[in-house]
Short mmCIF file of C-alpha atoms in Angstrom, two decimals:
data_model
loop_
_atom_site.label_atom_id
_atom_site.label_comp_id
_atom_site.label_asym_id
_atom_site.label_seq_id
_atom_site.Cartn_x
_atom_site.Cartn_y
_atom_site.Cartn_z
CA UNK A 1 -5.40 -25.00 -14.00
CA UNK A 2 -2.31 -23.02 -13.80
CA UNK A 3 0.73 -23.16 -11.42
CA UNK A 4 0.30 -20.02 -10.50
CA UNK A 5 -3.51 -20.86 -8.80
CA UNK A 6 -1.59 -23.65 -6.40
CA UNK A 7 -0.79 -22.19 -3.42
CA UNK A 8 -4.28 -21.22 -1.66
CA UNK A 9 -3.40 -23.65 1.39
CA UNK A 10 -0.36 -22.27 2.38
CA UNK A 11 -1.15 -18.82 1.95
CA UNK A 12 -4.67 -18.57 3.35
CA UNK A 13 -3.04 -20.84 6.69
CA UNK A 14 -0.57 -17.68 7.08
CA UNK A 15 -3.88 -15.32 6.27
CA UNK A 16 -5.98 -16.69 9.17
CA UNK A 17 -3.79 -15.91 11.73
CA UNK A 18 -3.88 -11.89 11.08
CA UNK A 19 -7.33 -11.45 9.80
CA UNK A 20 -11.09 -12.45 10.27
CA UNK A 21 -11.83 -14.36 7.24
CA UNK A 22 -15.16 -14.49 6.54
CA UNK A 23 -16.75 -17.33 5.08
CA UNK A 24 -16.99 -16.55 2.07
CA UNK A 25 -12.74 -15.69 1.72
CA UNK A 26 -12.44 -19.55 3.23
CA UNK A 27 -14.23 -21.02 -0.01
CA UNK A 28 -12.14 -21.45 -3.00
CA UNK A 29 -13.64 -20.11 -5.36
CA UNK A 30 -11.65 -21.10 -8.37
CA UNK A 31 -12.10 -25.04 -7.49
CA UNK A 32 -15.49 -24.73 -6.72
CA UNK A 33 -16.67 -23.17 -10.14
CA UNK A 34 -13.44 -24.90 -12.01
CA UNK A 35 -14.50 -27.15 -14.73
CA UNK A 36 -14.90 -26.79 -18.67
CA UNK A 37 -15.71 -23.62 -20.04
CA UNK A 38 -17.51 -23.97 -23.50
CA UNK A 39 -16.15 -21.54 -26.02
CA UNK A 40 -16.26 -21.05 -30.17
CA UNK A 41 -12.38 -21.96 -31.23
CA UNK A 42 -11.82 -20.00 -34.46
CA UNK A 43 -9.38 -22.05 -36.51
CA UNK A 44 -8.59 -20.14 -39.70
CA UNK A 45 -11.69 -18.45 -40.53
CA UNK A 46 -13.85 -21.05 -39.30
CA UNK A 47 -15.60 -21.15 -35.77
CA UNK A 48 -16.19 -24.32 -34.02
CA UNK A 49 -17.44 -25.21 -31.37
CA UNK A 50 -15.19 -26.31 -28.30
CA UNK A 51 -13.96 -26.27 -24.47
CA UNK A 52 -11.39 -24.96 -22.73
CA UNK A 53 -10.14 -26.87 -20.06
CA UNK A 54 -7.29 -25.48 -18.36
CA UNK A 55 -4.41 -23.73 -18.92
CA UNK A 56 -0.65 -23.69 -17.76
CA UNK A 57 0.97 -20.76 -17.94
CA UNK A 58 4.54 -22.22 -17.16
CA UNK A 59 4.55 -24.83 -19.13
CA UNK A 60 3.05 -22.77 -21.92
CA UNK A 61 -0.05 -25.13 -22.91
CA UNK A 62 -3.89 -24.63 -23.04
CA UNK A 63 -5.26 -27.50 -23.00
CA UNK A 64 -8.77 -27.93 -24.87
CA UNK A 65 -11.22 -29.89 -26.70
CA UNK A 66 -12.90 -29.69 -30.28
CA UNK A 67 -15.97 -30.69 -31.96
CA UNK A 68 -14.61 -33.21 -34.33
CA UNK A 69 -10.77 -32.90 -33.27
CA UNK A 70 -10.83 -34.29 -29.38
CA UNK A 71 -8.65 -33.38 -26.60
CA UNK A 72 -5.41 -31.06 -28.03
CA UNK A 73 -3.09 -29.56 -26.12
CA UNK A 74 -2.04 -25.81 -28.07
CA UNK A 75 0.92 -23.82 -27.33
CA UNK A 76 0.14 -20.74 -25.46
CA UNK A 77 2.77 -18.52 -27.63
CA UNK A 78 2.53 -20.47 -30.74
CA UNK A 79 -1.42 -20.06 -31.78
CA UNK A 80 -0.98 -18.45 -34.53
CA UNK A 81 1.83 -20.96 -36.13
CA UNK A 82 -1.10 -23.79 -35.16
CA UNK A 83 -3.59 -21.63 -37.37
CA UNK A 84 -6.04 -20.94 -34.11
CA UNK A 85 -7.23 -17.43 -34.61
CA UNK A 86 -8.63 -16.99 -31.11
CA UNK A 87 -11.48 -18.03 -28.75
CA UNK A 88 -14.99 -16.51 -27.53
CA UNK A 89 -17.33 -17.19 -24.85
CA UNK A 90 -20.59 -16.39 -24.84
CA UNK A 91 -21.56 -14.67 -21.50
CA UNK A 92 -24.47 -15.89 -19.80
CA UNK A 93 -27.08 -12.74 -20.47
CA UNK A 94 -27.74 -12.44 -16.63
CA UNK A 95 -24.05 -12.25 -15.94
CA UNK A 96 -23.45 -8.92 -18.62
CA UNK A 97 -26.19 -7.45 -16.84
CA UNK A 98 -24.46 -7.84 -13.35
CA UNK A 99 -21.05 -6.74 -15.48
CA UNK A 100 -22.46 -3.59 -16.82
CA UNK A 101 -24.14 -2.43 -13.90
CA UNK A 102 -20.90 -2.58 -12.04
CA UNK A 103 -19.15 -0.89 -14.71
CA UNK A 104 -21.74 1.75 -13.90
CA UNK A 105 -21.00 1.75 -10.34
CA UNK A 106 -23.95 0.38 -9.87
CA UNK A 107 -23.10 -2.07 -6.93
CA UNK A 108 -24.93 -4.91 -5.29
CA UNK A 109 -23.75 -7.01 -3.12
CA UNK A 110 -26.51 -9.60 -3.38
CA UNK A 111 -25.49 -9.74 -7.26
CA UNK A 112 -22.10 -11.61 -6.28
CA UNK A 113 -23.37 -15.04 -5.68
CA UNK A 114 -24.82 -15.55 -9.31
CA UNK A 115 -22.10 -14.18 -11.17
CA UNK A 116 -19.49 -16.39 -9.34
CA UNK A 117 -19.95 -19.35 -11.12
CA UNK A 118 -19.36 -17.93 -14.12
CA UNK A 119 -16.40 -15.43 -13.25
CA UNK A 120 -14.70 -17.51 -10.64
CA UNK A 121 -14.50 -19.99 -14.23
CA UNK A 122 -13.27 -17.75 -16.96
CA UNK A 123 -11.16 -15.96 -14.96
CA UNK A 124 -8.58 -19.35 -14.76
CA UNK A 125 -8.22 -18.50 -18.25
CA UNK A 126 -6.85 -15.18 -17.72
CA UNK A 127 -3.14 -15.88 -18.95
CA UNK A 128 -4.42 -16.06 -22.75
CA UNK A 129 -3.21 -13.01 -24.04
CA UNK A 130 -6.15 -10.63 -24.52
CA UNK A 131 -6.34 -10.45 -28.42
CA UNK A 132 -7.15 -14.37 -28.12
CA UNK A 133 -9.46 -14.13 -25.62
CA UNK A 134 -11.30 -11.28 -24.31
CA UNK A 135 -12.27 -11.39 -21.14
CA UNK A 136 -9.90 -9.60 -19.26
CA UNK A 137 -11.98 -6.02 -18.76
CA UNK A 138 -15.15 -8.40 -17.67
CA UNK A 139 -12.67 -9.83 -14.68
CA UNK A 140 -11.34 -6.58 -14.36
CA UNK A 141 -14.58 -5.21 -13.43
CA UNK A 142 -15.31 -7.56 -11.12
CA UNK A 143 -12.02 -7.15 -9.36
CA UNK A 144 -12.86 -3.34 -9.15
CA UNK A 145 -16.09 -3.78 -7.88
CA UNK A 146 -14.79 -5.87 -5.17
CA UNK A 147 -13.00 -3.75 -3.83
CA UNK A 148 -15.17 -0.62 -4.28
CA UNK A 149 -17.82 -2.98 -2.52
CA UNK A 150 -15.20 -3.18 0.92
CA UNK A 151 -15.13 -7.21 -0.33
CA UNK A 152 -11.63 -7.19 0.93
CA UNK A 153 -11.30 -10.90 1.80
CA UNK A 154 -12.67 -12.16 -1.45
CA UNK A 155 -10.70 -9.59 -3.62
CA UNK A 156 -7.17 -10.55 -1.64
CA UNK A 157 -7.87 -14.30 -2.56
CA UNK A 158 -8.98 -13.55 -6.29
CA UNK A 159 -5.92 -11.12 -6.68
CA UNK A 160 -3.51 -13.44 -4.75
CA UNK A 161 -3.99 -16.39 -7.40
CA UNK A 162 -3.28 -14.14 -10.28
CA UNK A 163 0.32 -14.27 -12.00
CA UNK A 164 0.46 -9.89 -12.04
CA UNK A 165 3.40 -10.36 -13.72
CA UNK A 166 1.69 -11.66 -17.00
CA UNK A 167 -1.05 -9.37 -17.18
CA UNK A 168 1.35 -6.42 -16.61
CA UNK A 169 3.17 -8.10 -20.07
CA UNK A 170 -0.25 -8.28 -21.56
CA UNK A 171 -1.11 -4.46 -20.71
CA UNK A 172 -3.04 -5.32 -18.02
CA UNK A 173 -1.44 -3.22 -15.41
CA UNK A 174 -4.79 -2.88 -13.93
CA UNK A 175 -4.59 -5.21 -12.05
CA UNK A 176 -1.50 -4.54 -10.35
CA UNK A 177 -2.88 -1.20 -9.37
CA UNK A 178 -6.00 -2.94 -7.92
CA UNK A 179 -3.58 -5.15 -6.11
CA UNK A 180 -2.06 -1.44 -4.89
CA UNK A 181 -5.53 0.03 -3.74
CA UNK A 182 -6.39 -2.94 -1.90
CA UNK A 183 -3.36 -3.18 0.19
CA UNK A 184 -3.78 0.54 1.11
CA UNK A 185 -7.46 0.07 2.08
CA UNK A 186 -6.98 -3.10 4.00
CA UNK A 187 -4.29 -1.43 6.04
CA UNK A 188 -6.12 1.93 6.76
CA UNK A 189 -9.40 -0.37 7.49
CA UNK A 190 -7.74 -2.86 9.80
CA UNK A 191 -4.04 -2.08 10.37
CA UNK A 192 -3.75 -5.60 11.98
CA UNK A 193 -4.21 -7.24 7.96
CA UNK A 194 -0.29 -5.18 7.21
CA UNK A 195 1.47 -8.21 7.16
CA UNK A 196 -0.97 -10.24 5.14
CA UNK A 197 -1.35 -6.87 2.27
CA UNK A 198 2.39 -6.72 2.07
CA UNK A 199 2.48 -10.94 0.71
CA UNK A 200 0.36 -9.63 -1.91
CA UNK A 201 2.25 -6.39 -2.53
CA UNK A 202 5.44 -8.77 -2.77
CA UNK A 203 3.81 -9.83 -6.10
CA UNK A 204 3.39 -6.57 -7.82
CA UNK A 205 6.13 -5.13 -9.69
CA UNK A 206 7.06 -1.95 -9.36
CA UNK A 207 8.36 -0.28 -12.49
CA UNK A 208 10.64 2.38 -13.04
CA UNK A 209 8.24 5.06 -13.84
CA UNK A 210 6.67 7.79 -12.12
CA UNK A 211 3.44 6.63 -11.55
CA UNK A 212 4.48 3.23 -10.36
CA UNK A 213 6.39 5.37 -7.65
CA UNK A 214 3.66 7.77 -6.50
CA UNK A 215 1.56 4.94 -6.20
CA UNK A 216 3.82 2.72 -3.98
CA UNK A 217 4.68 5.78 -2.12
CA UNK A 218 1.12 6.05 -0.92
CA UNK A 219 0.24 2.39 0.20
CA UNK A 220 3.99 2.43 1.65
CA UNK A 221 2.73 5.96 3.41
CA UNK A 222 -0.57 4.79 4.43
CA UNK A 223 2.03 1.99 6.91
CA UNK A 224 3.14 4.98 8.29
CA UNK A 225 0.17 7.00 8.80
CA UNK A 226 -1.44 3.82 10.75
CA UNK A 227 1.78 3.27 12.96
CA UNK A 228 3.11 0.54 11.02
CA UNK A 229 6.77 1.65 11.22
CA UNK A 230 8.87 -1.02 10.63
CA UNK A 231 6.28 -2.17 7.60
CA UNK A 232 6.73 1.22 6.50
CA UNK A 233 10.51 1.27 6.50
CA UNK A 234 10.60 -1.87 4.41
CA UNK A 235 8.20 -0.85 1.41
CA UNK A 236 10.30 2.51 1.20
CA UNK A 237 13.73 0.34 1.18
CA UNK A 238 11.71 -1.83 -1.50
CA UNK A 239 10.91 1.67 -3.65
CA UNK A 240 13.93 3.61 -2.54
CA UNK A 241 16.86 2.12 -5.19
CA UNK A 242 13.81 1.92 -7.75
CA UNK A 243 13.66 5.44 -7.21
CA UNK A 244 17.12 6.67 -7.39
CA UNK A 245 17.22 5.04 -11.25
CA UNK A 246 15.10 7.82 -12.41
CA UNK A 247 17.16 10.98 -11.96
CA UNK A 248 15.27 14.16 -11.47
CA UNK A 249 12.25 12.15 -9.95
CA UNK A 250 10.05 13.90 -7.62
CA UNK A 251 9.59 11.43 -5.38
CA UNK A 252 13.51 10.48 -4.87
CA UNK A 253 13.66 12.98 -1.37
CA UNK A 254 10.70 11.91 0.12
CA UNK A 255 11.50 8.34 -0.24
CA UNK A 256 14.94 9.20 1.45
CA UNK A 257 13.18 11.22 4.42
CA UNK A 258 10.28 9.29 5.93
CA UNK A 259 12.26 6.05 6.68
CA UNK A 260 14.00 8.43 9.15
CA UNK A 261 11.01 10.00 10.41
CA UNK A 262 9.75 6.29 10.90
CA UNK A 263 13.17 5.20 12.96
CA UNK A 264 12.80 7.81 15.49
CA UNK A 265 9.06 6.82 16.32
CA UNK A 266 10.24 3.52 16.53
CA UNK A 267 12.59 4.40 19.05
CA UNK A 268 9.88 7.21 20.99
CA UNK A 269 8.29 3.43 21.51
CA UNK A 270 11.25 1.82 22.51
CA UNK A 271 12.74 4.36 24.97
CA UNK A 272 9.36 4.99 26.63
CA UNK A 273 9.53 0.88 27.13
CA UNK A 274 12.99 0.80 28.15
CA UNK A 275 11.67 2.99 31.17
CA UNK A 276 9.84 0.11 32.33
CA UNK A 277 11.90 -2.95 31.05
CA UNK A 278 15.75 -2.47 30.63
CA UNK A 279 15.56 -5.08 28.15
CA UNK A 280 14.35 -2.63 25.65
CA UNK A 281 17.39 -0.47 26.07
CA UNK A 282 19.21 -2.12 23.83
CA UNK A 283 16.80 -2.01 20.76
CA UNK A 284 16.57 1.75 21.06
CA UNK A 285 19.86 2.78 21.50
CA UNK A 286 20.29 0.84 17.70
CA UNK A 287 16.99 2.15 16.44
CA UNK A 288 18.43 6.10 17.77
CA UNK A 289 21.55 5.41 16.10
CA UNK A 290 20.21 4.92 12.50
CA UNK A 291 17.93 7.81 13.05
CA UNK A 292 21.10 9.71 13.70
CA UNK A 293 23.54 8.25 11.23
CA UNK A 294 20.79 8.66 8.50
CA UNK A 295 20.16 12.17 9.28
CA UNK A 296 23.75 12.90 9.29
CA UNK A 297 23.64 11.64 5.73
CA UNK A 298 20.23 13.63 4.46
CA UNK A 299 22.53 16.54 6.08
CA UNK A 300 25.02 16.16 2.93
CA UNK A 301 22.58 16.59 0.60
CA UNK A 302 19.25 17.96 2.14
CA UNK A 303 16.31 19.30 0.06
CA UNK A 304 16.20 22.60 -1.52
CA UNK A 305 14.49 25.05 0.34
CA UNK A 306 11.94 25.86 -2.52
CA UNK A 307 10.65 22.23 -1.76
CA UNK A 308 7.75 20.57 0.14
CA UNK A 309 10.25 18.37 1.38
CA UNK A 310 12.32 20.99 3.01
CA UNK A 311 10.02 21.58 5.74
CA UNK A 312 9.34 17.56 6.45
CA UNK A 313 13.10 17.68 6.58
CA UNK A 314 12.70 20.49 9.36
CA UNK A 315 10.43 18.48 11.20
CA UNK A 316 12.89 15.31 10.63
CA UNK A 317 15.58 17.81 12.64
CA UNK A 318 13.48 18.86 15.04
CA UNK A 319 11.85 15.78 16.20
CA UNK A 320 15.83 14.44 16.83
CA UNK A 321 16.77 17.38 18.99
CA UNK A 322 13.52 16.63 20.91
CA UNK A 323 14.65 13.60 21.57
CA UNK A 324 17.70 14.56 22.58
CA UNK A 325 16.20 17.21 24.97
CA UNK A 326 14.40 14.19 26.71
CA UNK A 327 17.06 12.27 27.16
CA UNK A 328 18.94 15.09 29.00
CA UNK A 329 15.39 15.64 31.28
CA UNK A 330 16.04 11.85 32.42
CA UNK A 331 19.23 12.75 33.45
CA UNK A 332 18.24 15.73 35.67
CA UNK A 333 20.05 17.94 33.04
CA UNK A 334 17.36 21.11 32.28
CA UNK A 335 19.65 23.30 31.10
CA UNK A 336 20.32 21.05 27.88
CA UNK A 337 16.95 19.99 28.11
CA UNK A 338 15.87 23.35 27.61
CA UNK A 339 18.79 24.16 24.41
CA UNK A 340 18.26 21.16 22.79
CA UNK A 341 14.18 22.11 22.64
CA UNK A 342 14.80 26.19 21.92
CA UNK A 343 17.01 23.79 19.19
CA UNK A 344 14.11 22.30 18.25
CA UNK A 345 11.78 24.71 17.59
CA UNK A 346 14.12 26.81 15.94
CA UNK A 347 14.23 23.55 13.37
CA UNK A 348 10.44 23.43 12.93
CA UNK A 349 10.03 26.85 12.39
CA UNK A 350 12.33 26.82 9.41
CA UNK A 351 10.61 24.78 8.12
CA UNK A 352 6.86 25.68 9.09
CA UNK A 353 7.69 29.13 7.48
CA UNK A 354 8.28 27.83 3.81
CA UNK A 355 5.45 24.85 4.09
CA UNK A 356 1.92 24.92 2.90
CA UNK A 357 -1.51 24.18 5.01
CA UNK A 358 -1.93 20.96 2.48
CA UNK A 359 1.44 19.02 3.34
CA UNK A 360 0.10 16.09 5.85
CA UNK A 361 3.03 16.44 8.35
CA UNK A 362 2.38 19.92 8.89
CA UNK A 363 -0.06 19.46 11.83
CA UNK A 364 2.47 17.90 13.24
CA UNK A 365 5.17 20.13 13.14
CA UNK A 366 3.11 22.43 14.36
CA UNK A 367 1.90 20.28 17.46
CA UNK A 368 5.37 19.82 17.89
CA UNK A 369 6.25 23.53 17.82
CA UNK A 370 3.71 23.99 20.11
CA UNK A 371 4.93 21.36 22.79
CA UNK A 372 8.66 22.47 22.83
CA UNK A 373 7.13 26.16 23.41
CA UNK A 374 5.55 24.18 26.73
CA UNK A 375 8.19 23.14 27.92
CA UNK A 376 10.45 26.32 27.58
CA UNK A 377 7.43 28.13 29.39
CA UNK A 378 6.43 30.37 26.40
CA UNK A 379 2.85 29.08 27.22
CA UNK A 380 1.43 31.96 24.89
CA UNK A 381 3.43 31.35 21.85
CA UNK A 382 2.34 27.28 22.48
CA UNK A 383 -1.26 28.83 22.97
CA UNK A 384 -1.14 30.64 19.82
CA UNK A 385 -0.28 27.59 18.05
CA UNK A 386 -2.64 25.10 19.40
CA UNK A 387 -5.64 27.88 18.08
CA UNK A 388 -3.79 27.63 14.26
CA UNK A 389 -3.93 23.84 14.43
CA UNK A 390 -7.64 23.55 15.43
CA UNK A 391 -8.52 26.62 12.91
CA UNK A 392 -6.84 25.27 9.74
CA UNK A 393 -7.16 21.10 10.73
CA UNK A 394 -10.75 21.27 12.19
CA UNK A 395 -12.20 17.83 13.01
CA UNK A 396 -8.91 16.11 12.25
CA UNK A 397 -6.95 14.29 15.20
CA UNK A 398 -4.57 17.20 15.23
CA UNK A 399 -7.42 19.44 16.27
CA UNK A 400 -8.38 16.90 18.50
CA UNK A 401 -4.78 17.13 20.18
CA UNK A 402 -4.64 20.41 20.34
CA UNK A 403 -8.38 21.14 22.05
CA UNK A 404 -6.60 18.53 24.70
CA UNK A 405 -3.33 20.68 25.10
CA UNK A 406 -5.12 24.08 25.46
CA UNK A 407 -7.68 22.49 27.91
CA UNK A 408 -4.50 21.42 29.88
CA UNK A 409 -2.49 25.04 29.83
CA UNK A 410 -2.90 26.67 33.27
CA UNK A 411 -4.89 30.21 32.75
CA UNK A 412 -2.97 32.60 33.50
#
């Protein structure tokens, strides 16, 4: 068994303390259905029959067994030189069935249990290269139908004990991108698992092209969407200089803007607690300051107008100034207040103006818009607002929001 399939002890004790692990996720699979895996060794042009009975991938060996030959020990990059054309494995009839009908989409649940034994097995063989040994779009399957099947637990254990890194050299990126999707999923399904999706994410490289961006860009944005700011902030910084390598990419502003966005609803968290506990002060006086130092330095080079970003760089504005405006409220100042929130909504509107209905912080601005209108007293223009939000974002949490707000406005 490979180095890489060591260190289920130490990372399912960190594991158990953020998530409910069922049963199933406690079982290790891959000592429980270890053991020799009978396969046809082609030497030359001849097949013979054989065993494979472990492999390590830092040492470099696969260590196996032949009709005729014994116990060898064959050097993972040198099979050729040592005339071994490959190896095959016969899978069980029962167990292709399961495969294909996954392939299909065709998921079952109750199917998992009898194909274990047999997956849980070949898959320790994984770090053959592929044109050796092909089994790598079988355990891809299986990892994919995990996954679609919400088997979170088990598909966080399987993917945990895989070296990514080699299969990404094989051309088996797939399973880096799995690794991706179930992060994201196990964060928007239970927001609690963050910490325990980001040890996996810490094992996926992220390469330096596009699509290896937009896709980090969503699981780091689906942090944010859940309220996972500080998460959030450190999966941009992970993407952000990866990012800047590829001039001209489209994701380079955005990756720049939304750790901002994230600092000041850190410190909306921390101010409203330093009301209550002056120990928090501190913390978001620090947490303001980045907000404001890193704004400062968007402000040198902002978006272009023409851009989505420009209006989420509006919003950034705006949602400082409101800030601002409450901080001069708990002082007893209202006439700053009030400039600092007519600054405000000047800010979102800029931006609201050149946006489209599909950009996801657009509700927001909008709510925003509408809540700085409040408190200048232009309960009309907030009015108006509110009614664009629930038309355009029906059923969403915005709408939601914004029945709540107009319910609220006196009638005049």
């Amino acid at each position: 068994m490979s180095k890489y399939l060591t260190c289920i002890t130490i990372l399912f004790s960190f594991c158990f303390g953020h998530i409910n692990l069922c049963a199933q996720a406690n079982q290790d699979y891959f000592k429980i259905h270890s053991g020799a895996l009978p396969v046809k060794i082609f030497v030359g042009n001849a097949a013979k029959a054989g065993t494979l009975l472990g492999v390590d991938g830092q040492k470099g060996i696969i260590y196996a067994s032949m009709d005729g030959a014994g116990r060898m020990q064959l050097e993972l990059r040198g099979l050729k030189k040592q005339n071994i054309q490959g190896f095959s494995f016969a899978w069980p009839q029962g167990a292709m069935k399961t495969l294909q009908a996954f392939s299909n989409e065709q998921y079952s649940k109750e199917l998992l249990p009898s194909l274990r034994p047999i997956i849980y097995k070949v898959m320790l063989f994984l770090e053959i290269p592929q044109q050796y040994f092909a089994i790598h779009d079988n355990c891809l399957i299986y990892v994919k139908a995990l996954i679609a099947m919400e088997q979170y637990n088990e598909a966080f254990y399987l993917l945990s004990r895989l070296n990514l890194n080699k299969l990404d050299s094989y051309g088996y990126r797939d399973f880096s991108e799995a690794s991706l999707e179930l992060a994201s999923k196990m964060i928007r399904a239970n927001p609690k698992s963050a910490k325990i999706a980001r040890a996996l994410l810490q094992k996926v490289t992220i390469r330096n092209n596009s699509a290896d961006h937009a896709s980090y860009l969503k699981l780091a944005d689906s942090l944010r969407t859940q309220g996972l700011y500080n998460d959030a902030i450190s999966e941009y910084a992970r993407l952000g200089p990866i990012v800047q390598k590829s001039p001209g990419s489209p994701h380079a502003k955005i990756v720049e803007i939304w750790p901002i966005y994230c600092y000041i609803k850190l410190y909306e968290t921390y101010s409203k607690a330093a009301l209550k506990d002056a120990r928090y002060k501190a913390a978001a006086g620090k947490i303001f300051n980045t907000a404001m130092q890193t704004v400062k330095k968007l402000d040198e080079k902002p978006p272009a107008r023409q851009t989505n970003e420009y209006s989420l760089y509006k919003l950034i504005r705006a949602l400082l100034r409101v800030q601002y405006a409450r901080q001069y409220e708990q002082s007893g100042n209202e006439l700053k207040a009030a400039e600092f929130y007519r600054q405000s909504v000047l800010e979102v509107t800029e931006g609201i103006v050149s946006a489209r209905v599909g950009l996801d912080w657009l509700p927001e601005s909008l709510l925003m818009a509408g809540g700085a209108y409040e408190k200048l007293s232009l309960n009309e223009a907030a009015i108006n607002v509110y009614k664009q939000v629930s038309i355009f974002y029906k059923g969403s949490k915005w709408a939601i929001e914004s029945k709540k707000r107009l319910d609220a406005i006196p009638a005049t």
